[in-house]
mmCIF file with all atom_site columns, C-alpha atoms in Angstrom:
data_model
loop_
_atom_site.group_PDB
_atom_site.id
_atom_site.type_symbol
_atom_site.label_atom_id
_atom_site.label_alt_id
_atom_site.label_comp_id
_atom_site.label_asym_id
_atom_site.label_entity_id
_atom_site.label_seq_id
_atom_site.pdbx_PDB_ins_code
_atom_site.Cartn_x
_atom_site.Cartn_y
_atom_site.Cartn_z
_atom_site.occupancy
_atom_site.B_iso_or_equiv
_atom_site.pdbx_formal_charge
_atom_site.auth_seq_id
_atom_site.auth_comp_id
_atom_site.auth_asym_id
_atom_site.auth_atom_id
_atom_site.pdbx_PDB_model_num
ATOM 1   C CA . LYS A 1 1   ? 11.826  -0.162  -20.451 1.00 69.00 ? 1   LYS A CA 1
ATOM 2   C CA . ALA A 1 2   ? 11.163  -0.972  -17.116 1.00 81.00 ? 2   ALA A CA 1
ATOM 3   C CA . GLY A 1 3   ? 8.110   -2.650  -16.888 1.00 92.00 ? 3   GLY A CA 1
ATOM 4   C CA . VAL A 1 4   ? 4.703   -2.522  -15.343 1.00 95.00 ? 4   VAL A CA 1
ATOM 5   C CA . THR A 1 5   ? 5.537   -2.304  -11.252 1.00 96.00 ? 5   THR A CA 1
ATOM 6   C CA . GLN A 1 6   ? 2.950   -2.620  -8.240  1.00 97.00 ? 6   GLN A CA 1
ATOM 7   C CA . THR A 1 7   ? 3.542   -1.975  -4.455  1.00 97.00 ? 7   THR A CA 1
ATOM 8   C CA . PRO A 1 8   ? 3.582   -3.858  -2.406  1.00 97.00 ? 8   PRO A CA 1
ATOM 9   C CA . ARG A 1 9   ? 3.980   -7.339  -3.112  1.00 96.00 ? 9   ARG A CA 1
ATOM 10  C CA . TYR A 1 10  ? 1.881   -8.552  -0.106  1.00 96.00 ? 10  TYR A CA 1
ATOM 11  C CA . LEU A 1 11  ? -0.261  -7.008  2.461   1.00 96.00 ? 11  LEU A CA 1
ATOM 12  C CA . ILE A 1 12  ? -2.164  -8.962  5.438   1.00 98.00 ? 12  ILE A CA 1
ATOM 13  C CA . LYS A 1 13  ? -5.352  -6.655  6.484   1.00 97.00 ? 13  LYS A CA 1
ATOM 14  C CA . THR A 1 14  ? -7.741  -7.446  9.161   1.00 97.00 ? 14  THR A CA 1
ATOM 15  C CA . ARG A 1 15  ? -12.044 -7.233  7.894   1.00 97.00 ? 15  ARG A CA 1
ATOM 16  C CA . GLY A 1 16  ? -13.363 -4.156  8.074   1.00 97.00 ? 16  GLY A CA 1
ATOM 17  C CA . GLN A 1 17  ? -9.944  -2.154  7.486   1.00 98.00 ? 17  GLN A CA 1
ATOM 18  C CA . GLN A 1 18  ? -9.418  -0.480  4.134   1.00 98.00 ? 18  GLN A CA 1
ATOM 19  C CA . VAL A 1 19  ? -6.265  -0.550  1.930   1.00 98.00 ? 19  VAL A CA 1
ATOM 20  C CA . THR A 1 20  ? -5.329  0.844   -1.060  1.00 98.00 ? 20  THR A CA 1
ATOM 21  C CA . LEU A 1 21  ? -2.723  -0.869  -3.647  1.00 98.00 ? 21  LEU A CA 1
ATOM 22  C CA . SER A 1 22  ? -0.831  1.144   -6.495  1.00 98.00 ? 22  SER A CA 1
ATOM 23  C CA . CYS A 1 23  ? 0.008   0.316   -9.968  1.00 98.00 ? 23  CYS A CA 1
ATOM 24  C CA . SER A 1 24  ? 3.053   2.388   -11.814 1.00 98.00 ? 24  SER A CA 1
ATOM 25  C CA . PRO A 1 25  ? 3.012   2.278   -15.354 1.00 96.00 ? 25  PRO A CA 1
ATOM 26  C CA . ILE A 1 26  ? 5.293   1.648   -18.482 1.00 95.00 ? 26  ILE A CA 1
ATOM 27  C CA . SER A 1 27  ? 6.082   4.941   -19.319 1.00 94.00 ? 27  SER A CA 1
ATOM 28  C CA . GLY A 1 28  ? 4.243   5.822   -22.482 1.00 91.00 ? 28  GLY A CA 1
ATOM 29  C CA . HIS A 1 29  ? 0.987   4.350   -21.566 1.00 91.00 ? 29  HIS A CA 1
ATOM 30  C CA . ARG A 1 30  ? -1.613  6.278   -20.435 1.00 91.00 ? 30  ARG A CA 1
ATOM 31  C CA . SER A 1 31  ? -4.347  3.590   -19.617 1.00 91.00 ? 31  SER A CA 1
ATOM 32  C CA . VAL A 1 32  ? -3.705  1.029   -16.607 1.00 94.00 ? 32  VAL A CA 1
ATOM 33  C CA . SER A 1 33  ? -6.407  -0.971  -15.674 1.00 94.00 ? 33  SER A CA 1
ATOM 34  C CA . TRP A 1 34  ? -6.436  -3.957  -12.432 1.00 97.00 ? 34  TRP A CA 1
ATOM 35  C CA . TYR A 1 35  ? -8.157  -6.856  -12.364 1.00 97.00 ? 35  TYR A CA 1
ATOM 36  C CA . GLN A 1 36  ? -8.635  -9.183  -9.499  1.00 97.00 ? 36  GLN A CA 1
ATOM 37  C CA . GLN A 1 37  ? -7.707  -12.725 -8.750  1.00 96.00 ? 37  GLN A CA 1
ATOM 38  C CA . THR A 1 38  ? -9.683  -16.101 -6.649  1.00 95.00 ? 38  THR A CA 1
ATOM 39  C CA . PRO A 1 39  ? -8.937  -19.192 -6.332  1.00 90.00 ? 39  PRO A CA 1
ATOM 40  C CA . GLY A 1 40  ? -13.168 -19.104 -7.251  1.00 89.00 ? 40  GLY A CA 1
ATOM 41  C CA . GLN A 1 41  ? -13.819 -16.572 -9.667  1.00 92.00 ? 41  GLN A CA 1
ATOM 42  C CA . GLY A 1 42  ? -10.773 -16.662 -11.397 1.00 93.00 ? 42  GLY A CA 1
ATOM 43  C CA . LEU A 1 43  ? -9.374  -13.436 -13.309 1.00 95.00 ? 43  LEU A CA 1
ATOM 44  C CA . GLN A 1 44  ? -11.757 -10.818 -13.562 1.00 95.00 ? 44  GLN A CA 1
ATOM 45  C CA . PHE A 1 45  ? -11.666 -7.592  -14.544 1.00 94.00 ? 45  PHE A CA 1
ATOM 46  C CA . LEU A 1 46  ? -12.030 -4.181  -11.757 1.00 96.00 ? 46  LEU A CA 1
ATOM 47  C CA . PHE A 1 47  ? -11.847 -1.356  -13.596 1.00 93.00 ? 47  PHE A CA 1
ATOM 48  C CA . GLU A 1 48  ? -9.916  1.015   -16.304 1.00 92.00 ? 48  GLU A CA 1
ATOM 49  C CA . TYR A 1 49  ? -8.682  4.445   -15.890 1.00 92.00 ? 49  TYR A CA 1
ATOM 50  C CA . PHE A 1 50  ? -7.130  6.371   -19.221 1.00 90.00 ? 50  PHE A CA 1
ATOM 51  C CA . SER A 1 51  ? -6.319  10.001  -18.654 1.00 88.00 ? 51  SER A CA 1
ATOM 52  C CA . GLU A 1 52  ? -7.194  10.515  -15.165 1.00 93.00 ? 52  GLU A CA 1
ATOM 53  C CA . THR A 1 53  ? -10.440 9.076   -16.453 1.00 92.00 ? 53  THR A CA 1
ATOM 54  C CA . GLN A 1 54  ? -12.237 6.030   -15.387 1.00 91.00 ? 54  GLN A CA 1
ATOM 55  C CA . ARG A 1 55  ? -13.502 4.540   -19.120 1.00 86.00 ? 55  ARG A CA 1
ATOM 56  C CA . ASN A 1 56  ? -14.549 1.067   -18.181 1.00 86.00 ? 56  ASN A CA 1
ATOM 57  C CA . LYS A 1 57  ? -15.464 -0.786  -14.736 1.00 89.00 ? 57  LYS A CA 1
ATOM 58  C CA . GLY A 1 58  ? -16.419 -4.115  -13.657 1.00 91.00 ? 58  GLY A CA 1
ATOM 59  C CA . ASN A 1 59  ? -19.490 -5.981  -12.002 1.00 92.00 ? 59  ASN A CA 1
ATOM 60  C CA . PHE A 1 60  ? -17.698 -5.170  -8.497  1.00 95.00 ? 60  PHE A CA 1
ATOM 61  C CA . PRO A 1 61  ? -19.560 -3.460  -5.256  1.00 96.00 ? 61  PRO A CA 1
ATOM 62  C CA . GLY A 1 62  ? -18.723 0.377   -4.646  1.00 95.00 ? 62  GLY A CA 1
ATOM 63  C CA . ARG A 1 63  ? -16.547 -0.471  -1.921  1.00 97.00 ? 63  ARG A CA 1
ATOM 64  C CA . PHE A 1 64  ? -13.925 -1.304  -5.298  1.00 98.00 ? 64  PHE A CA 1
ATOM 65  C CA . SER A 1 65  ? -12.628 1.988   -6.402  1.00 97.00 ? 65  SER A CA 1
ATOM 66  C CA . GLY A 1 66  ? -9.488  3.193   -7.934  1.00 97.00 ? 66  GLY A CA 1
ATOM 67  C CA . ARG A 1 67  ? -7.710  6.532   -9.603  1.00 97.00 ? 67  ARG A CA 1
ATOM 68  C CA . GLN A 1 68  ? -5.560  7.468   -11.483 1.00 97.00 ? 68  GLN A CA 1
ATOM 69  C CA . PHE A 1 69  ? -3.061  10.641  -11.650 1.00 97.00 ? 69  PHE A CA 1
ATOM 70  C CA . SER A 1 70  ? -1.555  12.969  -14.266 1.00 96.00 ? 70  SER A CA 1
ATOM 71  C CA . ASN A 1 71  ? 1.326   10.670  -14.648 1.00 94.00 ? 71  ASN A CA 1
ATOM 72  C CA . SER A 1 72  ? -0.182  8.141   -15.075 1.00 95.00 ? 72  SER A CA 1
ATOM 73  C CA . ARG A 1 73  ? 0.071   6.544   -11.976 1.00 97.00 ? 73  ARG A CA 1
ATOM 74  C CA . SER A 1 74  ? -2.732  4.032   -10.535 1.00 98.00 ? 74  SER A CA 1
ATOM 75  C CA . GLU A 1 75  ? -4.047  3.559   -7.435  1.00 98.00 ? 75  GLU A CA 1
ATOM 76  C CA . MET A 1 76  ? -6.793  1.458   -6.250  1.00 98.00 ? 76  MET A CA 1
ATOM 77  C CA . ASN A 1 77  ? -8.202  1.371   -3.230  1.00 98.00 ? 77  ASN A CA 1
ATOM 78  C CA . VAL A 1 78  ? -10.852 -1.597  -1.287  1.00 98.00 ? 78  VAL A CA 1
ATOM 79  C CA . SER A 1 79  ? -13.038 -0.033  1.827   1.00 95.00 ? 79  SER A CA 1
ATOM 80  C CA . THR A 1 80  ? -14.016 -2.673  4.433   1.00 96.00 ? 80  THR A CA 1
ATOM 81  C CA . LEU A 1 81  ? -12.197 -5.686  3.658   1.00 97.00 ? 81  LEU A CA 1
ATOM 82  C CA . GLU A 1 82  ? -13.770 -8.466  3.650   1.00 97.00 ? 82  GLU A CA 1
ATOM 83  C CA . LEU A 1 83  ? -12.540 -12.281 3.429   1.00 97.00 ? 83  LEU A CA 1
ATOM 84  C CA . GLY A 1 84  ? -13.523 -12.094 0.004   1.00 96.00 ? 84  GLY A CA 1
ATOM 85  C CA . ASP A 1 85  ? -11.353 -10.015 -1.001  1.00 97.00 ? 85  ASP A CA 1
ATOM 86  C CA . SER A 1 86  ? -8.440  -11.988 -0.489  1.00 97.00 ? 86  SER A CA 1
ATOM 87  C CA . ALA A 1 87  ? -7.089  -12.387 -4.330  1.00 97.00 ? 87  ALA A CA 1
ATOM 88  C CA . LEU A 1 88  ? -3.877  -11.581 -5.493  1.00 96.00 ? 88  LEU A CA 1
ATOM 89  C CA . TYR A 1 89  ? -4.690  -8.166  -7.606  1.00 97.00 ? 89  TYR A CA 1
ATOM 90  C CA . LEU A 1 90  ? -3.243  -7.227  -11.174 1.00 96.00 ? 90  LEU A CA 1
ATOM 91  C CA . CYS A 1 91  ? -3.021  -4.204  -12.101 1.00 96.00 ? 91  CYS A CA 1
ATOM 92  C CA . ALA A 1 92  ? -2.400  -3.898  -16.534 1.00 94.00 ? 92  ALA A CA 1
ATOM 93  C CA . SER A 1 93  ? -1.176  -0.781  -18.620 1.00 93.00 ? 93  SER A CA 1
ATOM 94  C CA . SER A 1 94  ? -1.615  -0.207  -22.313 1.00 89.00 ? 94  SER A CA 1
ATOM 95  C CA . LEU A 1 95  ? -0.392  2.875   -24.793 1.00 85.00 ? 95  LEU A CA 1
ATOM 96  C CA . ALA A 1 96  ? -4.082  5.034   -24.818 1.00 66.00 ? 96  ALA A CA 1
ATOM 97  C CA . GLY A 1 97  ? -6.644  5.024   -27.233 1.00 59.00 ? 97  GLY A CA 1
ATOM 98  C CA . SER A 1 98  ? -9.944  3.351   -28.539 1.00 57.00 ? 98  SER A CA 1
ATOM 99  C CA . GLY A 1 99  ? -10.754 2.078   -31.502 1.00 56.00 ? 99  GLY A CA 1
ATOM 100 C CA . ALA A 1 100 ? -7.578  -1.127  -32.192 1.00 60.00 ? 100 ALA A CA 1
ATOM 101 C CA . TYR A 1 101 ? -6.684  -2.793  -29.516 1.00 67.00 ? 101 TYR A CA 1
ATOM 102 C CA . ASN A 1 102 ? -4.162  -2.050  -27.225 1.00 74.00 ? 102 ASN A CA 1
ATOM 103 C CA . GLU A 1 103 ? -2.047  -4.740  -26.060 1.00 82.00 ? 103 GLU A CA 1
ATOM 104 C CA . GLN A 1 104 ? -1.933  -5.155  -22.129 1.00 88.00 ? 104 GLN A CA 1
ATOM 105 C CA . PHE A 1 105 ? 1.466   -5.897  -19.908 1.00 91.00 ? 105 PHE A CA 1
ATOM 106 C CA . PHE A 1 106 ? 0.605   -6.873  -16.468 1.00 93.00 ? 106 PHE A CA 1
ATOM 107 C CA . GLY A 1 107 ? 2.823   -6.191  -13.191 1.00 95.00 ? 107 GLY A CA 1
ATOM 108 C CA . PRO A 1 108 ? 3.315   -8.852  -10.372 1.00 94.00 ? 108 PRO A CA 1
ATOM 109 C CA . GLY A 1 109 ? 0.795   -8.255  -9.346  1.00 96.00 ? 109 GLY A CA 1
ATOM 110 C CA . THR A 1 110 ? 0.371   -7.514  -5.195  1.00 97.00 ? 110 THR A CA 1
ATOM 111 C CA . ARG A 1 111 ? -0.778  -10.390 -3.040  1.00 96.00 ? 111 ARG A CA 1
ATOM 112 C CA . LEU A 1 112 ? -3.903  -9.147  -0.393  1.00 97.00 ? 112 LEU A CA 1
ATOM 113 C CA . THR A 1 113 ? -4.935  -11.204 2.560   1.00 97.00 ? 113 THR A CA 1
ATOM 114 C CA . VAL A 1 114 ? -7.185  -10.480 4.256   1.00 97.00 ? 114 VAL A CA 1
ATOM 115 C CA . LEU A 1 115 ? -8.034  -12.240 8.463   1.00 97.00 ? 115 LEU A CA 1
ATOM 116 C CA . ALA B 2 1   ? -20.759 -9.847  -23.982 1.00 77.00 ? 1   ALA B CA 1
ATOM 117 C CA . GLN B 2 2   ? -17.812 -11.898 -24.642 1.00 84.00 ? 2   GLN B CA 1
ATOM 118 C CA . SER B 2 3   ? -16.841 -15.543 -23.376 1.00 91.00 ? 3   SER B CA 1
ATOM 119 C CA . VAL B 2 4   ? -14.086 -17.692 -22.461 1.00 95.00 ? 4   VAL B CA 1
ATOM 120 C CA . THR B 2 5   ? -14.342 -21.614 -22.392 1.00 97.00 ? 5   THR B CA 1
ATOM 121 C CA . GLN B 2 6   ? -11.343 -23.140 -21.011 1.00 98.00 ? 6   GLN B CA 1
ATOM 122 C CA . PRO B 2 7   ? -12.571 -26.675 -20.755 1.00 97.00 ? 7   PRO B CA 1
ATOM 123 C CA . ASP B 2 8   ? -9.398  -28.721 -19.021 1.00 96.00 ? 8   ASP B CA 1
ATOM 124 C CA . ILE B 2 9   ? -9.085  -27.556 -15.838 1.00 96.00 ? 9   ILE B CA 1
ATOM 125 C CA . HIS B 2 10  ? -6.325  -29.790 -15.215 1.00 96.00 ? 10  HIS B CA 1
ATOM 126 C CA . ILE B 2 11  ? -3.962  -31.636 -17.723 1.00 97.00 ? 11  ILE B CA 1
ATOM 127 C CA . THR B 2 12  ? -0.942  -33.552 -17.178 1.00 97.00 ? 12  THR B CA 1
ATOM 128 C CA . VAL B 2 13  ? 1.980   -34.483 -19.895 1.00 97.00 ? 13  VAL B CA 1
ATOM 129 C CA . SER B 2 14  ? 4.753   -36.017 -19.333 1.00 97.00 ? 14  SER B CA 1
ATOM 130 C CA . GLU B 2 15  ? 8.216   -34.312 -20.615 1.00 97.00 ? 15  GLU B CA 1
ATOM 131 C CA . GLY B 2 16  ? 8.900   -34.031 -24.654 1.00 97.00 ? 16  GLY B CA 1
ATOM 132 C CA . ALA B 2 17  ? 5.497   -35.138 -25.197 1.00 97.00 ? 17  ALA B CA 1
ATOM 133 C CA . SER B 2 18  ? 3.558   -32.446 -27.028 1.00 97.00 ? 18  SER B CA 1
ATOM 134 C CA . LEU B 2 19  ? 0.701   -30.228 -24.861 1.00 98.00 ? 19  LEU B CA 1
ATOM 135 C CA . GLU B 2 20  ? -2.623  -28.922 -26.608 1.00 98.00 ? 20  GLU B CA 1
ATOM 136 C CA . LEU B 2 21  ? -4.578  -26.539 -24.345 1.00 98.00 ? 21  LEU B CA 1
ATOM 137 C CA . ARG B 2 22  ? -7.928  -25.808 -25.338 1.00 98.00 ? 22  ARG B CA 1
ATOM 138 C CA . CYS B 2 23  ? -10.134 -22.643 -25.842 1.00 98.00 ? 23  CYS B CA 1
ATOM 139 C CA . ASN B 2 24  ? -13.205 -21.490 -27.270 1.00 97.00 ? 24  ASN B CA 1
ATOM 140 C CA . TYR B 2 25  ? -14.452 -17.893 -27.076 1.00 94.00 ? 25  TYR B CA 1
ATOM 141 C CA . SER B 2 26  ? -17.996 -15.869 -27.799 1.00 90.00 ? 26  SER B CA 1
ATOM 142 C CA . TYR B 2 27  ? -17.356 -12.509 -29.582 1.00 83.00 ? 27  TYR B CA 1
ATOM 143 C CA . GLY B 2 28  ? -19.715 -10.496 -31.845 1.00 73.00 ? 28  GLY B CA 1
ATOM 144 C CA . ALA B 2 29  ? -16.962 -8.748  -34.010 1.00 76.00 ? 29  ALA B CA 1
ATOM 145 C CA . THR B 2 30  ? -13.391 -9.970  -34.665 1.00 75.00 ? 30  THR B CA 1
ATOM 146 C CA . PRO B 2 31  ? -11.712 -11.128 -31.853 1.00 83.00 ? 31  PRO B CA 1
ATOM 147 C CA . TYR B 2 32  ? -8.326  -10.133 -30.256 1.00 89.00 ? 32  TYR B CA 1
ATOM 148 C CA . LEU B 2 33  ? -6.944  -13.180 -28.580 1.00 93.00 ? 33  LEU B CA 1
ATOM 149 C CA . PHE B 2 34  ? -4.622  -13.974 -25.900 1.00 94.00 ? 34  PHE B CA 1
ATOM 150 C CA . TRP B 2 35  ? -3.073  -16.293 -24.582 1.00 97.00 ? 35  TRP B CA 1
ATOM 151 C CA . TYR B 2 36  ? -1.136  -15.783 -21.376 1.00 96.00 ? 36  TYR B CA 1
ATOM 152 C CA . VAL B 2 37  ? 1.124   -17.895 -18.954 1.00 97.00 ? 37  VAL B CA 1
ATOM 153 C CA . GLN B 2 38  ? 1.305   -17.437 -14.890 1.00 95.00 ? 38  GLN B CA 1
ATOM 154 C CA . SER B 2 39  ? 3.876   -19.339 -12.691 1.00 92.00 ? 39  SER B CA 1
ATOM 155 C CA . PRO B 2 40  ? 2.638   -19.403 -9.237  1.00 86.00 ? 40  PRO B CA 1
ATOM 156 C CA . GLY B 2 41  ? 3.194   -16.257 -7.106  1.00 79.00 ? 41  GLY B CA 1
ATOM 157 C CA . GLN B 2 42  ? 3.516   -14.348 -10.369 1.00 84.00 ? 42  GLN B CA 1
ATOM 158 C CA . GLY B 2 43  ? 2.346   -12.242 -13.120 1.00 88.00 ? 43  GLY B CA 1
ATOM 159 C CA . LEU B 2 44  ? 0.938   -13.052 -16.124 1.00 93.00 ? 44  LEU B CA 1
ATOM 160 C CA . GLN B 2 45  ? 3.437   -12.993 -19.237 1.00 93.00 ? 45  GLN B CA 1
ATOM 161 C CA . LEU B 2 46  ? 2.065   -13.146 -23.185 1.00 93.00 ? 46  LEU B CA 1
ATOM 162 C CA . LEU B 2 47  ? 2.444   -16.205 -24.907 1.00 96.00 ? 47  LEU B CA 1
ATOM 163 C CA . LEU B 2 48  ? 1.347   -15.005 -28.267 1.00 94.00 ? 48  LEU B CA 1
ATOM 164 C CA . LYS B 2 49  ? -1.919  -13.191 -29.803 1.00 92.00 ? 49  LYS B CA 1
ATOM 165 C CA . TYR B 2 50  ? -4.163  -13.115 -32.805 1.00 92.00 ? 50  TYR B CA 1
ATOM 166 C CA . PHE B 2 51  ? -5.000  -9.761  -34.246 1.00 86.00 ? 51  PHE B CA 1
ATOM 167 C CA . SER B 2 52  ? -5.762  -10.341 -37.587 1.00 83.00 ? 52  SER B CA 1
ATOM 168 C CA . GLY B 2 53  ? -4.624  -12.290 -40.314 1.00 85.00 ? 53  GLY B CA 1
ATOM 169 C CA . ASP B 2 54  ? -1.980  -15.681 -40.693 1.00 87.00 ? 54  ASP B CA 1
ATOM 170 C CA . THR B 2 55  ? -4.542  -17.580 -38.372 1.00 90.00 ? 55  THR B CA 1
ATOM 171 C CA . LEU B 2 56  ? -1.470  -19.690 -37.138 1.00 95.00 ? 56  LEU B CA 1
ATOM 172 C CA . VAL B 2 57  ? 0.138   -17.526 -34.591 1.00 95.00 ? 57  VAL B CA 1
ATOM 173 C CA . GLN B 2 58  ? 3.949   -18.212 -33.257 1.00 96.00 ? 58  GLN B CA 1
ATOM 174 C CA . GLY B 2 59  ? 4.563   -17.568 -29.425 1.00 96.00 ? 59  GLY B CA 1
ATOM 175 C CA . ILE B 2 60  ? 7.622   -17.481 -27.314 1.00 95.00 ? 60  ILE B CA 1
ATOM 176 C CA . LYS B 2 61  ? 8.647   -20.819 -25.909 1.00 95.00 ? 61  LYS B CA 1
ATOM 177 C CA . GLY B 2 62  ? 8.030   -22.682 -28.960 1.00 96.00 ? 62  GLY B CA 1
ATOM 178 C CA . PHE B 2 63  ? 4.522   -22.295 -28.924 1.00 97.00 ? 63  PHE B CA 1
ATOM 179 C CA . GLU B 2 64  ? 1.591   -21.673 -31.379 1.00 97.00 ? 64  GLU B CA 1
ATOM 180 C CA . ALA B 2 65  ? -2.080  -21.061 -31.772 1.00 98.00 ? 65  ALA B CA 1
ATOM 181 C CA . GLU B 2 66  ? -4.394  -21.723 -34.359 1.00 96.00 ? 66  GLU B CA 1
ATOM 182 C CA . PHE B 2 67  ? -7.171  -19.184 -34.861 1.00 94.00 ? 67  PHE B CA 1
ATOM 183 C CA . LYS B 2 68  ? -10.291 -21.314 -36.000 1.00 94.00 ? 68  LYS B CA 1
ATOM 184 C CA . ARG B 2 69  ? -13.811 -19.227 -36.437 1.00 91.00 ? 69  ARG B CA 1
ATOM 185 C CA . SER B 2 70  ? -16.110 -21.587 -37.920 1.00 91.00 ? 70  SER B CA 1
ATOM 186 C CA . GLN B 2 71  ? -15.368 -23.413 -34.501 1.00 93.00 ? 71  GLN B CA 1
ATOM 187 C CA . SER B 2 72  ? -14.501 -20.008 -32.501 1.00 93.00 ? 72  SER B CA 1
ATOM 188 C CA . SER B 2 73  ? -11.790 -22.054 -31.011 1.00 95.00 ? 73  SER B CA 1
ATOM 189 C CA . PHE B 2 74  ? -7.770  -20.312 -30.732 1.00 97.00 ? 74  PHE B CA 1
ATOM 190 C CA . ASN B 2 75  ? -6.198  -23.569 -29.368 1.00 98.00 ? 75  ASN B CA 1
ATOM 191 C CA . LEU B 2 76  ? -2.866  -23.645 -27.894 1.00 98.00 ? 76  LEU B CA 1
ATOM 192 C CA . ARG B 2 77  ? 0.290   -26.038 -28.630 1.00 98.00 ? 77  ARG B CA 1
ATOM 193 C CA . LYS B 2 78  ? 3.800   -26.878 -28.076 1.00 98.00 ? 78  LYS B CA 1
ATOM 194 C CA . PRO B 2 79  ? 5.315   -29.965 -29.270 1.00 97.00 ? 79  PRO B CA 1
ATOM 195 C CA . SER B 2 80  ? 7.661   -31.270 -26.312 1.00 97.00 ? 80  SER B CA 1
ATOM 196 C CA . VAL B 2 81  ? 7.070   -29.938 -23.179 1.00 97.00 ? 81  VAL B CA 1
ATOM 197 C CA . HIS B 2 82  ? 9.852   -28.814 -20.875 1.00 96.00 ? 82  HIS B CA 1
ATOM 198 C CA . TRP B 2 83  ? 9.340   -29.263 -17.592 1.00 95.00 ? 83  TRP B CA 1
ATOM 199 C CA . SER B 2 84  ? 9.376   -25.589 -16.913 1.00 94.00 ? 84  SER B CA 1
ATOM 200 C CA . ASP B 2 85  ? 6.425   -25.473 -18.660 1.00 96.00 ? 85  ASP B CA 1
ATOM 201 C CA . ALA B 2 86  ? 4.377   -26.496 -15.852 1.00 96.00 ? 86  ALA B CA 1
ATOM 202 C CA . ALA B 2 87  ? 2.924   -23.430 -14.853 1.00 97.00 ? 87  ALA B CA 1
ATOM 203 C CA . GLU B 2 88  ? -1.194  -22.238 -15.279 1.00 97.00 ? 88  GLU B CA 1
ATOM 204 C CA . TYR B 2 89  ? -2.882  -20.912 -18.626 1.00 98.00 ? 89  TYR B CA 1
ATOM 205 C CA . PHE B 2 90  ? -5.309  -18.980 -19.635 1.00 97.00 ? 90  PHE B CA 1
ATOM 206 C CA . CYS B 2 91  ? -7.262  -18.013 -22.875 1.00 97.00 ? 91  CYS B CA 1
ATOM 207 C CA . ALA B 2 92  ? -8.591  -14.567 -23.266 1.00 95.00 ? 92  ALA B CA 1
ATOM 208 C CA . VAL B 2 93  ? -10.378 -12.278 -26.035 1.00 92.00 ? 93  VAL B CA 1
ATOM 209 C CA . GLY B 2 94  ? -10.060 -8.489  -25.550 1.00 87.00 ? 94  GLY B CA 1
ATOM 210 C CA . ALA B 2 95  ? -12.405 -6.097  -26.242 1.00 77.00 ? 95  ALA B CA 1
ATOM 211 C CA . THR B 2 96  ? -12.244 -2.714  -27.358 1.00 70.00 ? 96  THR B CA 1
ATOM 212 C CA . GLY B 2 97  ? -14.671 0.423   -28.044 1.00 64.00 ? 97  GLY B CA 1
ATOM 213 C CA . ALA B 2 98  ? -15.915 3.806   -26.598 1.00 59.00 ? 98  ALA B CA 1
ATOM 214 C CA . ALA B 2 99  ? -15.348 1.926   -23.526 1.00 59.00 ? 99  ALA B CA 1
ATOM 215 C CA . GLY B 2 100 ? -11.921 1.203   -23.767 1.00 67.00 ? 100 GLY B CA 1
ATOM 216 C CA . ASN B 2 101 ? -10.252 -1.938  -23.230 1.00 77.00 ? 101 ASN B CA 1
ATOM 217 C CA . LYS B 2 102 ? -11.013 -4.665  -21.686 1.00 84.00 ? 102 LYS B CA 1
ATOM 218 C CA . LEU B 2 103 ? -9.490  -8.778  -21.274 1.00 90.00 ? 103 LEU B CA 1
ATOM 219 C CA . THR B 2 104 ? -12.180 -11.599 -20.501 1.00 92.00 ? 104 THR B CA 1
ATOM 220 C CA . PHE B 2 105 ? -10.798 -14.414 -19.040 1.00 95.00 ? 105 PHE B CA 1
ATOM 221 C CA . GLY B 2 106 ? -11.528 -18.049 -18.884 1.00 96.00 ? 106 GLY B CA 1
ATOM 222 C CA . GLY B 2 107 ? -10.820 -20.069 -16.021 1.00 96.00 ? 107 GLY B CA 1
ATOM 223 C CA . GLY B 2 108 ? -7.526  -21.430 -16.841 1.00 97.00 ? 108 GLY B CA 1
ATOM 224 C CA . THR B 2 109 ? -5.914  -24.733 -17.705 1.00 97.00 ? 109 THR B CA 1
ATOM 225 C CA . ARG B 2 110 ? -3.257  -26.163 -14.656 1.00 97.00 ? 110 ARG B CA 1
ATOM 226 C CA . VAL B 2 111 ? -0.540  -28.147 -16.745 1.00 97.00 ? 111 VAL B CA 1
ATOM 227 C CA . LEU B 2 112 ? 1.927   -30.801 -14.706 1.00 97.00 ? 112 LEU B CA 1
ATOM 228 C CA . VAL B 2 113 ? 4.397   -31.960 -16.791 1.00 97.00 ? 113 VAL B CA 1
ATOM 229 C CA . LYS B 2 114 ? 6.105   -35.333 -15.472 1.00 96.00 ? 114 LYS B CA 1
ATOM 230 C CA . PRO B 2 115 ? 9.409   -36.540 -15.888 1.00 91.00 ? 115 PRO B CA 1
#
């Protein structure tokens, strides 16, 4: 079974631009979560999508948004990029549901550099 | 709210020596605990997890971890380190509920292996 895939793997943007990152979960997984990793703040939870609905959200400004499609693929968008948005963005997928914890499987990440 | 502390930012160990990485967590209920490893430029690979049951859990690559509820700890150990174990290690606690799944990570411990 193929793992979580993220595209693109590397991205360079300038301040003020916007960017869209894509994540394809493991087949059969219906939940997709996004995390930001920076040297200063470490790994931080951005949001989780399940059945095309945002189910959980971290403490990030409204410039960070996401969506999930009917095939469970997800995109995240960052508008009006700032230098501090330079980070590794990790996507993770899990089976579904609430209640018992569902293990998350991570993709390789998208390295975003904002100049 | 849950939190995870990894007290050691860097650890240097000689190849063949034993390794122990510390992790303390704060969580109101029974925690779901994880250790992930990240090689440079890569995503996160799950080493092991604790959901319930035996407090000593075995993982991949010869790693094990012990859950100690009384100390709120989940320390990672390896009896004999290989040069390929040089990486960054993250402890995480998983929360679940009606709001879905979310991982909270510690700050990470970077392991350097001396020949």
